[in-house]
mmCIF file of C-alpha atoms in Angstrom:
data_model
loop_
_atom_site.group_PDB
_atom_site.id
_atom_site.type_symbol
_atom_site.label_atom_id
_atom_site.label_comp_id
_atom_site.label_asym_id
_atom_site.label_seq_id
_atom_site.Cartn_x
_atom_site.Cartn_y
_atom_site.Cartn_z
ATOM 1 C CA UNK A 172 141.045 106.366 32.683
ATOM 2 C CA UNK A 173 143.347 105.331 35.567
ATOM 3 C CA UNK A 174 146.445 103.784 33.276
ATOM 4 C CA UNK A 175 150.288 104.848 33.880
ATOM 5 C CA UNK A 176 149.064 107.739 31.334
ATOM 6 C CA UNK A 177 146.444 109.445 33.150
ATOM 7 C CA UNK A 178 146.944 113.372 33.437
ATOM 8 C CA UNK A 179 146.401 113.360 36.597
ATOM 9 C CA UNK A 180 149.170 111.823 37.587
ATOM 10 C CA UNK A 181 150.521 115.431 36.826
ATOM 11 C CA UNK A 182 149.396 117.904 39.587
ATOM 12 C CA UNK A 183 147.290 120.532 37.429
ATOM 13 C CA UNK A 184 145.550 122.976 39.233
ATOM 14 C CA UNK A 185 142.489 121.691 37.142
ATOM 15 C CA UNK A 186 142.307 117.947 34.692
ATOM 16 C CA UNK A 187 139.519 117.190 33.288
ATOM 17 C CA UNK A 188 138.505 113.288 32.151
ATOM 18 C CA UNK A 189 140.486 111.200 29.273
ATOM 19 C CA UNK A 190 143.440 113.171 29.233
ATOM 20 C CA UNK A 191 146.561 111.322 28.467
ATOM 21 C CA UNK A 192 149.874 112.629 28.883
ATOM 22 C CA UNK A 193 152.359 109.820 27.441
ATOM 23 C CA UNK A 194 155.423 108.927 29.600
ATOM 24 C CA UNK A 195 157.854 111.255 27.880
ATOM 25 C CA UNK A 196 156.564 114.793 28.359
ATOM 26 C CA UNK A 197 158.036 116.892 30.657
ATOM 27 C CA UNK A 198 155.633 119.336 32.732
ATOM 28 C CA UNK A 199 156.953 122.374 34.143
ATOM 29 C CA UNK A 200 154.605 124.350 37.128
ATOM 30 C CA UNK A 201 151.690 121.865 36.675
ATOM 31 C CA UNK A 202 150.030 123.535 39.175
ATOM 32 C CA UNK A 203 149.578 126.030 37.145
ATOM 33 C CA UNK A 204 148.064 124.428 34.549
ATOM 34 C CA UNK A 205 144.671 123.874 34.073
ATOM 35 C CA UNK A 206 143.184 121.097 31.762
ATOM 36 C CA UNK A 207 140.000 120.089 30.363
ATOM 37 C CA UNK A 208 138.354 116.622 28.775
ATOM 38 C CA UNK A 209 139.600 114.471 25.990
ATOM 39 C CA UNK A 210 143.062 115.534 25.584
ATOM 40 C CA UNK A 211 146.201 113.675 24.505
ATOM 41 C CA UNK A 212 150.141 114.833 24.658
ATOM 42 C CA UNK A 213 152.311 112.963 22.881
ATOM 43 C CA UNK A 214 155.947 112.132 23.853
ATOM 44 C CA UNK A 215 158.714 114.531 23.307
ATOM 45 C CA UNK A 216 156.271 117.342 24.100
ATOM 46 C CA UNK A 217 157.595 120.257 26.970
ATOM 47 C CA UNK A 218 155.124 121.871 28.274
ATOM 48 C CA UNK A 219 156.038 125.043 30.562
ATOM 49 C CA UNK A 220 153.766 126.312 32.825
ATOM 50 C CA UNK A 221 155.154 128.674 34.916
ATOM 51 C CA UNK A 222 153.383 131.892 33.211
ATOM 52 C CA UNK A 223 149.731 129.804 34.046
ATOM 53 C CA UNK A 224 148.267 127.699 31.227
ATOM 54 C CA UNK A 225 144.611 126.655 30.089
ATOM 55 C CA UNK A 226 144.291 123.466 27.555
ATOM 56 C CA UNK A 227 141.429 123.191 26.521
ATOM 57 C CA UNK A 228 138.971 119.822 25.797
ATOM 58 C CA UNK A 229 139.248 117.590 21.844
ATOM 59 C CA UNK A 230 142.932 118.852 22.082
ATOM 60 C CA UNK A 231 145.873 116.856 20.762
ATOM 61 C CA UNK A 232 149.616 118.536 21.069
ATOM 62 C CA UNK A 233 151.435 116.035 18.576
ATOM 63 C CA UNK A 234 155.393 115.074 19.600
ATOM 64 C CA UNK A 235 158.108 117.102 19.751
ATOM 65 C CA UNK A 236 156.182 120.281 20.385
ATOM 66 C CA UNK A 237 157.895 122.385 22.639
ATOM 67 C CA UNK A 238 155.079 124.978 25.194
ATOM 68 C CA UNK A 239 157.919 127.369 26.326
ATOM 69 C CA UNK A 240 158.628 130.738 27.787
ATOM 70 C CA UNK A 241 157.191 131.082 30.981
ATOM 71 C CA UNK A 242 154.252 133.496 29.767
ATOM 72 C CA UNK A 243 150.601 132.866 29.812
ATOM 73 C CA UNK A 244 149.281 130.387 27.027
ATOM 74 C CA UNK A 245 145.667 129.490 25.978
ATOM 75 C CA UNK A 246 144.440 126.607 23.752
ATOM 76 C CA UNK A 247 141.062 126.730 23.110
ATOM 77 C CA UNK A 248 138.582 124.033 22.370
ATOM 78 C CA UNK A 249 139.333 121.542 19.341
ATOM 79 C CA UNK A 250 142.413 122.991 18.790
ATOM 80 C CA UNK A 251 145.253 121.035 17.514
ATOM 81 C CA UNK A 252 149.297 120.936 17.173
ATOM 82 C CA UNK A 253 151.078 119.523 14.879
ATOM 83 C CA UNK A 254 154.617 117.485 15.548
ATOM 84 C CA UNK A 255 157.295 119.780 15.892
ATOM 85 C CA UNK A 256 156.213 123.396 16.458
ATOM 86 C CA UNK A 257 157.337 126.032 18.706
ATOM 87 C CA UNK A 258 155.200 127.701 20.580
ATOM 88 C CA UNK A 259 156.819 130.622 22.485
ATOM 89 C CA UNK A 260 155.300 132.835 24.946
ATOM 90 C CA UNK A 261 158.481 134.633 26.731
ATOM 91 C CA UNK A 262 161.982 135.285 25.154
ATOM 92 C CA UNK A 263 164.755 137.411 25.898
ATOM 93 C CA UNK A 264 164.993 140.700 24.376
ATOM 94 C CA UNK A 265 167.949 140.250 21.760
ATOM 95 C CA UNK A 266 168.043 144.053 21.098
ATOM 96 C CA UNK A 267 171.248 145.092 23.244
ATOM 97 C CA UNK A 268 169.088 146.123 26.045
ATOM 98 C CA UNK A 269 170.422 143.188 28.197
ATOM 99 C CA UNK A 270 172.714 140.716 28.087
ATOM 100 C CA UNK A 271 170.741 137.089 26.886
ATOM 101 C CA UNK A 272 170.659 133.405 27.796
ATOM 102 C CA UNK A 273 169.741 131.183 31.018
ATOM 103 C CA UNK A 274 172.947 131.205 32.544
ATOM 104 C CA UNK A 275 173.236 135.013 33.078
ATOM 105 C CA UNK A 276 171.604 136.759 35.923
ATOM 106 C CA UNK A 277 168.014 138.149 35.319
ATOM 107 C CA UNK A 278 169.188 141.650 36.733
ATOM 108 C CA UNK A 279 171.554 141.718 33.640
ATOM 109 C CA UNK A 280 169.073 140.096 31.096
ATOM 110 C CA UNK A 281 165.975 142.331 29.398
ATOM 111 C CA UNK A 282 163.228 138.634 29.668
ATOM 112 C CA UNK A 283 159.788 139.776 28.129
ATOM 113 C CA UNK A 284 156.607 137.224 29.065
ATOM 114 C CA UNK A 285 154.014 137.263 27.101
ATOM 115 C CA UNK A 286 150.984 135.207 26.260
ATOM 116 C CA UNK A 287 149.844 133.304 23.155
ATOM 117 C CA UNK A 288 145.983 132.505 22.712
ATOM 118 C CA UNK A 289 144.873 129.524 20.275
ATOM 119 C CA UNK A 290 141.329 130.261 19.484
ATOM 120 C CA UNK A 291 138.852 126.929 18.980
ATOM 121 C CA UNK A 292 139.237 124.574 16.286
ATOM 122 C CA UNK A 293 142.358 126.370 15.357
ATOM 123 C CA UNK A 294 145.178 124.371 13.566
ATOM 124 C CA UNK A 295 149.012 124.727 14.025
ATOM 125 C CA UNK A 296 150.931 122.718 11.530
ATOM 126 C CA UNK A 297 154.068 120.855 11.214
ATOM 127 C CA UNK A 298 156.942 122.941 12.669
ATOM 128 C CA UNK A 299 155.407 126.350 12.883
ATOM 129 C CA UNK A 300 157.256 128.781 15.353
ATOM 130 C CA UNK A 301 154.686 131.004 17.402
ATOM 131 C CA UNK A 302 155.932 134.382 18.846
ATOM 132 C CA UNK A 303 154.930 135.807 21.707
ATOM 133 C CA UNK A 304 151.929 138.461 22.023
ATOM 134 C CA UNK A 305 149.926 136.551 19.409
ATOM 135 C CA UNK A 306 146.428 135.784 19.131
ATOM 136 C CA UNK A 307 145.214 132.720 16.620
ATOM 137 C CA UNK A 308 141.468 133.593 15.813
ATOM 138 C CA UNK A 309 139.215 130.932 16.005
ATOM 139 C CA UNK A 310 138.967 128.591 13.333
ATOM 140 C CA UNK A 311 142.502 129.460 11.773
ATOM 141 C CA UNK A 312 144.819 127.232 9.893
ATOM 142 C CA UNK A 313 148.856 128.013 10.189
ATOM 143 C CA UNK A 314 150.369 125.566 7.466
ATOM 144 C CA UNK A 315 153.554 124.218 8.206
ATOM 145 C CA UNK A 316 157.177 125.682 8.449
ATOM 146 C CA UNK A 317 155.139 129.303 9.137
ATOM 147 C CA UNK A 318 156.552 131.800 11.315
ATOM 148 C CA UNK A 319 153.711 133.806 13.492
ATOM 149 C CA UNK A 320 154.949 137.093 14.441
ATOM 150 C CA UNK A 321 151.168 138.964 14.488
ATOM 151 C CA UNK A 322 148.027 138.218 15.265
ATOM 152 C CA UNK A 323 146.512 135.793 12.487
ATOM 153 C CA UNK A 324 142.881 136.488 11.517
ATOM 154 C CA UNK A 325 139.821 133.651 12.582
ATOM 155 C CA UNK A 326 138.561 131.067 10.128
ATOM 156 C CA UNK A 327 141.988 132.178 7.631
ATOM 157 C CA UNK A 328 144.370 129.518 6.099
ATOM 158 C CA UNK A 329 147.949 130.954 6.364
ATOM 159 C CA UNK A 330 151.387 130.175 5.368
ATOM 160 C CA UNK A 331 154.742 131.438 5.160
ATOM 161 C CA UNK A 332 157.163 133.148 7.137
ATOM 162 C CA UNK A 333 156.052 135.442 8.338
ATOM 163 C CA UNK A 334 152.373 133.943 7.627
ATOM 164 C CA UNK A 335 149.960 135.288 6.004
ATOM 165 C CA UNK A 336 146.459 134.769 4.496
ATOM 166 C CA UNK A 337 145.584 133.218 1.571
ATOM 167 C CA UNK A 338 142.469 132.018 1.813
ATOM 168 C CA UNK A 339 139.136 131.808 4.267
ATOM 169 C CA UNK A 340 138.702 128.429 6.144
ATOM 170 C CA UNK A 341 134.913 127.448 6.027
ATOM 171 C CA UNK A 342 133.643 127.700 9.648
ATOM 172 C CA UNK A 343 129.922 126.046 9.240
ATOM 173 C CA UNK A 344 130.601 122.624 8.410
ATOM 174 C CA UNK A 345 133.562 122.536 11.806
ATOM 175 C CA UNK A 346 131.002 124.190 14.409
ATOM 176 C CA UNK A 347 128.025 121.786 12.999
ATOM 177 C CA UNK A 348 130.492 118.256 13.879
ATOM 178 C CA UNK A 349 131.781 119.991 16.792
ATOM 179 C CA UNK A 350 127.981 120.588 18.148
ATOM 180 C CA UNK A 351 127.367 117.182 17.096
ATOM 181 C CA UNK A 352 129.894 115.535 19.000
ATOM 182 C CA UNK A 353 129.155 117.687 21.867
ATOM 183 C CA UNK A 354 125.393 116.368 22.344
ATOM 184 C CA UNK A 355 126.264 112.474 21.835
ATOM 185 C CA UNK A 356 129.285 112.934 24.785
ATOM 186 C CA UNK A 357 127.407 111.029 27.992
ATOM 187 C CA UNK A 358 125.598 113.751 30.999
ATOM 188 C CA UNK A 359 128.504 114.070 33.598
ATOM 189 C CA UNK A 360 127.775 110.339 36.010
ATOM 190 C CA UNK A 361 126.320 108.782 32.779
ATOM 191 C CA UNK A 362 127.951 105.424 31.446
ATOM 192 C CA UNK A 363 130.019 106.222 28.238
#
């Protein structure tokens, strides 16, 4: 792919093949951002980078999801965002132990960066909000409008705020198309 919406007309530290970022995302640090194959960003997507960043390959951020914090964030394989969400790895403490907000000085502010992990074939829906210091196991579902404040368990369905279980997700039937789809993808210099 060599159109206007190649990812590598960002500068990631790593971008793998078929990625396409559409003309309306914003990219803070790329450089610091590494990328694997067959992803897609939508517009209205800010992605911040400054903590370091790894997407992942089959993922699709959907528009109007916002990457933010400055902490470390991890999308694994298959993995996919739904329009809207929040996913926050850094805030400021709002607990009176500093003053909060951009336009005060950092000596005065309490900032805590954190990380977020999105295991594989994991699935954020529709305007979920994502604290930071959370792990999504592999294979989870977070159904829309959920708040993540902890750790959500692999191959679980969850919902609410904050969300919880309420049911296992299957995990045989995803790993068996995701192997499948691996083995017909071309040998690296193969035709596609």
């Amino acid at each position: 792919m060599n159109g206007p919406f190649d990812g590598r007309r960002f500068a990631f530290a790593a971008c793998g093949d078929h990625v396409t970022i559409y003309e309306w995302v914003r990219v803070i640090a790329p450089e610091r951002i590494e990328c694997g194959d067959h992803v897609i960003v939508d517009d209205f997507v800010f992605i911040d980078g400054k903590g370091g960043a790894r997407i992942g390959s089959y993922i699709h951020i959907a528009g109007f999801v916002s990457l933010i914090g400055g902490g470390r964030l991890e999308l694994g394989d298959f993995c996919s965002i739904a329009a809207g969400s929040r996913i926050v790895s850094g805030t400021d403490a709002a607990d009176g132990s500093g003053l909060v907000g951009p336009t005060i000085p950092l000596s005065l502010r309490n900032v805590h960066r954190g990380y977020v992990t999105i295991g594989e074939h994991a699935f954020v829906g529709t305007n979920v909000v994502v604290h930071p210091d959370v792990t999504i196991g592999e294979g989870a579902v977070v159904g829309s409008g959920s708040l993540v404040t902890r750790d959500i368990e692999p191959w679980t369905i969850n919902v609410g705020s904050p969300a919880r279980p309420i049911k296992e997700r299957p995990r045989e039937t995803v790993l068996r198309l995701a192997e499948e789809l691996r083995a017909s993808e071309p040998a690296p210099g193969e035709p596609a």
